[in-house]
Amino acid sequence: VFLEALTATGHEGGRLLLPGSVIDLGEDGSPVRHRSDDEVERVYGDKAAYLADYKARRAGELAAAHASWGAPEINILERLTEWLTPLLARANHICAGIDGPVLLDVGDEQIIVDFHTREVRAGQGEKCRYEFHVERRLIETCIRDHEIDWVNSLFLSCRFVAHRVGRYNEYLYTFFKCLSLERINYVEGWYAEAETSDEDIELGDWIVQRRCPHLKADLAEFGDIAGDVLVCRMHGWQFDLATGQSMTADGFPIRACRRT
Ligand code: FES
């Protein structure tokens, strides 16, 4: 489908590569050899059948992985306190960006990671602005395996329910992606460096900082102004220039003033 879309826009040189395919870039037309002649037809001819077959082939492996989830001997509160407290102590920008308690509800136990007091404690049924409800065995597994990136190892699986009040908070997911001192130090350094960007540019009626507060895209290239709103086309984040506030996520203020 993608190659057809490319062709429709006048790009004729697209080639399909599957794992194991070999392309000869030196030859006319850059011919491609797949692992077997019928591979493309097998994968794309009847995709539903291919995926059903793939699922059946991996079923045993998946069942074994699922059976390995859980470690009931783990005391979640104790282990998370020991693990996360030193990280919270160093996470100045992240704690300021969240600045409140986050609930981790594992069914029969509630744990609070408090980014205001920088502690991990037992929940007492309090309402939190951010909540995650996750099966106990999944959290036990993340702890047992010392997964330092819960975004990849847990959240991308969609095996959780989340609630929040207000806007998406990128600091929260950044924290759960950086559950090691090395990662926390790196990301805190990154935030600190981003703050010191002092170059400004003119955009429409406004003078704004050159680097996007999100991931530093050059706003001279990616910034669009619509009235008092700046949109960074890199990821679509919006900023209210009159107040300097991000309209997409909490935190991430932008420096801006109207041209005189
Ligand atoms: S870098 Fe600007 S929106 Fe992501």
XYZ file of C-alpha atoms and ligand atoms in Angstrom:
264
model
C 0.000 0.000 0.000
C 2.820 2.379 0.865
C 4.629 1.677 -2.411
C 1.386 2.308 -4.306
C 0.980 5.602 -2.462
C 4.553 6.533 -3.382
C 3.938 5.687 -7.038
C 0.747 7.745 -7.021
C 2.792 10.758 -5.944
C 5.308 10.230 -8.755
C 8.007 8.339 -6.802
C 8.682 5.241 -8.907
C 11.812 3.986 -7.178
C 10.264 2.408 -4.071
C 11.369 -1.130 -3.182
C 9.881 -3.593 -0.726
C 12.387 -5.059 1.736
C 11.499 -7.777 4.213
C 13.781 -9.129 6.933
C 16.475 -11.074 5.062
C 15.892 -9.356 1.699
C 18.981 -8.195 -0.222
C 19.014 -5.092 -2.409
C 21.768 -4.426 -4.919
C 22.132 -0.678 -4.961
C 24.893 -0.771 -7.562
C 22.801 -2.302 -10.309
C 20.312 -0.679 -12.622
C 16.913 -0.597 -11.003
C 18.325 -1.757 -7.650
C 16.955 -5.322 -7.865
C 15.758 -6.989 -4.668
C 16.089 -10.679 -3.801
C 13.794 -11.972 -1.061
C 14.562 -15.058 0.998
C 12.193 -17.104 -1.103
C 10.337 -16.406 -4.312
C 6.880 -16.690 -2.838
C 7.638 -14.690 0.323
C 5.977 -11.451 -0.763
C 2.868 -13.256 -1.943
C 2.754 -15.299 1.264
C 3.042 -12.208 3.513
C 0.939 -9.737 1.565
C -1.326 -11.927 -0.597
C -3.500 -13.046 2.328
C -2.348 -11.025 5.273
C -4.986 -12.344 7.694
C -3.935 -15.943 7.029
C -0.263 -15.023 7.353
C -0.866 -13.330 10.726
C -3.001 -16.230 11.979
C -0.216 -18.633 11.031
C 2.371 -16.393 12.698
C 0.285 -16.254 15.865
C -0.028 -20.047 15.907
C 3.720 -20.473 15.430
C 4.513 -18.166 18.347
C 1.734 -19.400 20.646
C 3.959 -21.680 22.716
C 6.559 -18.974 23.203
C 3.909 -16.439 24.220
C 2.243 -18.873 26.620
C 5.616 -19.510 28.293
C 6.248 -15.764 28.598
C 2.799 -15.170 30.098
C 3.291 -18.040 32.539
C 6.498 -16.424 33.782
C 4.725 -13.214 34.837
C 4.382 -12.583 38.539
C 6.617 -12.872 41.584
C 4.326 -13.075 44.623
C 7.275 -13.123 47.010
C 8.019 -9.495 46.132
C 6.941 -6.782 48.558
C 6.030 -4.104 46.034
C 5.981 -1.146 48.418
C 9.342 -2.002 49.940
C 11.031 -2.655 46.647
C 9.657 0.451 44.944
C 10.596 2.616 47.928
C 14.136 1.308 47.778
C 14.317 1.696 43.995
C 12.544 4.978 43.319
C 13.464 7.129 46.321
C 17.050 7.821 45.177
C 15.723 8.623 41.694
C 13.136 11.068 43.062
C 15.891 12.801 45.041
C 17.709 13.610 41.806
C 14.721 14.291 39.549
C 14.384 18.044 40.102
C 12.786 18.964 36.787
C 10.567 15.897 36.699
C 9.344 16.431 40.270
C 8.621 20.090 39.521
C 6.803 19.096 36.338
C 4.521 16.576 38.108
C 4.485 18.106 41.605
C 2.009 15.758 43.211
C 1.115 12.176 44.070
C 0.743 9.493 41.391
C -1.294 6.406 42.231
C -0.149 2.933 41.306
C -3.086 0.634 42.016
C -2.236 -3.069 41.752
C -5.667 -4.310 42.814
C -5.176 -5.346 46.415
C -2.685 -2.596 47.232
C -2.300 1.068 46.448
C 1.094 2.691 46.215
C 1.731 6.400 45.923
C 4.756 7.819 44.177
C 4.712 11.385 45.447
C 6.632 13.782 43.264
C 5.961 16.651 45.678
C 7.348 15.075 48.850
C 9.634 12.805 46.791
C 8.662 9.649 48.599
C 7.001 6.321 47.913
C 4.297 5.356 50.402
C 1.191 3.244 50.881
C -1.966 4.801 49.458
C -4.833 5.568 51.844
C -7.549 5.789 49.219
C -6.723 9.366 48.316
C -7.595 10.747 44.891
C -4.610 11.527 42.708
C -4.333 13.632 39.594
C -2.632 10.748 37.811
C -3.604 7.111 38.335
C -2.414 3.819 36.922
C -4.320 0.596 37.529
C -2.153 -2.395 36.663
C -2.308 -6.108 37.409
C -0.146 -6.926 40.397
C 1.788 -9.636 38.590
C 2.908 -7.174 35.904
C 4.373 -4.771 38.450
C 5.994 -7.699 40.257
C 7.565 -8.746 36.974
C 8.879 -5.256 36.229
C 10.446 -5.189 39.701
C 11.817 -8.734 39.514
C 13.416 -8.073 36.130
C 14.511 -4.573 37.151
C 12.934 -3.054 34.053
C 14.286 0.494 33.884
C 11.929 1.561 31.091
C 8.309 0.902 32.038
C 7.105 2.787 28.977
C 8.513 0.052 26.768
C 8.120 -2.908 29.075
C 4.647 -2.106 30.435
C 2.797 0.906 29.047
C 3.294 0.096 25.370
C 1.570 -3.230 26.022
C -1.596 -1.268 26.939
C -2.093 -3.696 29.854
C -3.186 -0.952 32.217
C -5.920 1.588 32.817
C -4.976 5.206 33.448
C -6.858 8.279 34.601
C -5.696 11.831 34.738
C -7.101 15.226 35.581
C -5.944 17.869 33.147
C -3.540 17.605 30.293
C -1.030 14.972 29.327
C 2.102 15.278 31.426
C 5.223 14.290 29.584
C 7.334 14.421 32.759
C 5.368 11.484 34.146
C 6.138 9.141 31.272
C 9.710 10.419 31.109
C 10.147 9.369 34.738
C 8.859 5.855 34.092
C 11.205 5.634 31.120
C 14.225 6.558 33.237
C 14.225 4.243 36.238
C 17.968 4.211 36.728
C 20.357 6.833 38.093
C 22.143 6.961 34.767
C 18.940 7.726 32.868
C 17.631 10.207 35.433
C 20.940 12.081 35.383
C 20.889 12.173 31.597
C 17.347 13.464 31.287
C 17.739 15.991 34.096
C 20.847 17.285 32.336
C 18.865 17.500 29.141
C 16.112 19.554 30.797
C 18.693 21.841 32.432
C 20.393 22.434 29.115
C 17.079 23.125 27.379
C 16.351 25.868 29.901
C 19.485 27.767 29.027
C 18.586 28.189 25.353
C 18.742 31.978 25.041
C 18.584 32.578 21.285
C 15.416 34.297 20.061
C 13.893 34.601 16.584
C 11.168 36.695 14.996
C 8.045 34.806 13.950
C 5.120 36.842 12.660
C 4.298 39.476 15.241
C 6.277 37.681 17.915
C 9.806 37.239 19.198
C 10.120 33.694 20.538
C 12.898 31.417 21.710
C 14.499 29.572 18.836
C 14.284 26.034 20.226
C 10.952 24.331 20.863
C 10.467 23.655 24.591
C 9.404 20.106 23.750
C 12.320 18.450 21.937
C 14.310 21.459 20.737
C 13.118 21.618 17.114
C 14.264 24.805 15.397
C 11.157 27.001 15.439
C 12.569 29.124 12.618
C 11.870 26.039 10.498
C 9.059 24.234 12.321
C 7.157 27.060 14.014
C 3.840 28.342 12.643
C 1.985 31.260 14.174
C -1.819 31.467 14.144
C -2.911 34.529 16.089
C -1.398 34.197 19.547
C -0.731 30.479 19.193
C 2.514 28.953 18.031
C 2.388 25.431 16.604
C 5.577 23.422 16.319
C 5.135 21.134 13.315
C 7.702 18.640 14.595
C 5.155 16.969 16.922
C 2.235 19.379 16.761
C 2.634 20.937 20.205
C 0.889 24.278 20.697
C 1.944 27.228 22.831
C -0.101 30.227 23.955
C 2.335 33.047 23.304
C 0.466 35.618 25.395
C 0.918 33.552 28.577
C 3.947 31.528 27.509
C 2.148 28.315 28.500
C 2.170 25.049 26.597
C -1.369 24.134 25.490
C -0.374 20.509 24.889
C 1.236 19.429 28.153
C 1.842 20.798 31.600
C 5.150 22.553 32.051
C 7.271 23.383 28.988
C 6.825 27.185 29.040
C 7.969 29.177 26.043
C 9.700 32.556 26.113
C 7.817 35.001 23.878
C 6.967 38.664 23.574
C 5.101 40.679 20.995
C 7.215 42.698 18.567
C 6.997 46.428 19.032
S 9.941 19.476 19.132
Fe 8.393 20.919 18.941
S 6.596 19.793 19.244
Fe 8.167 18.356 19.588
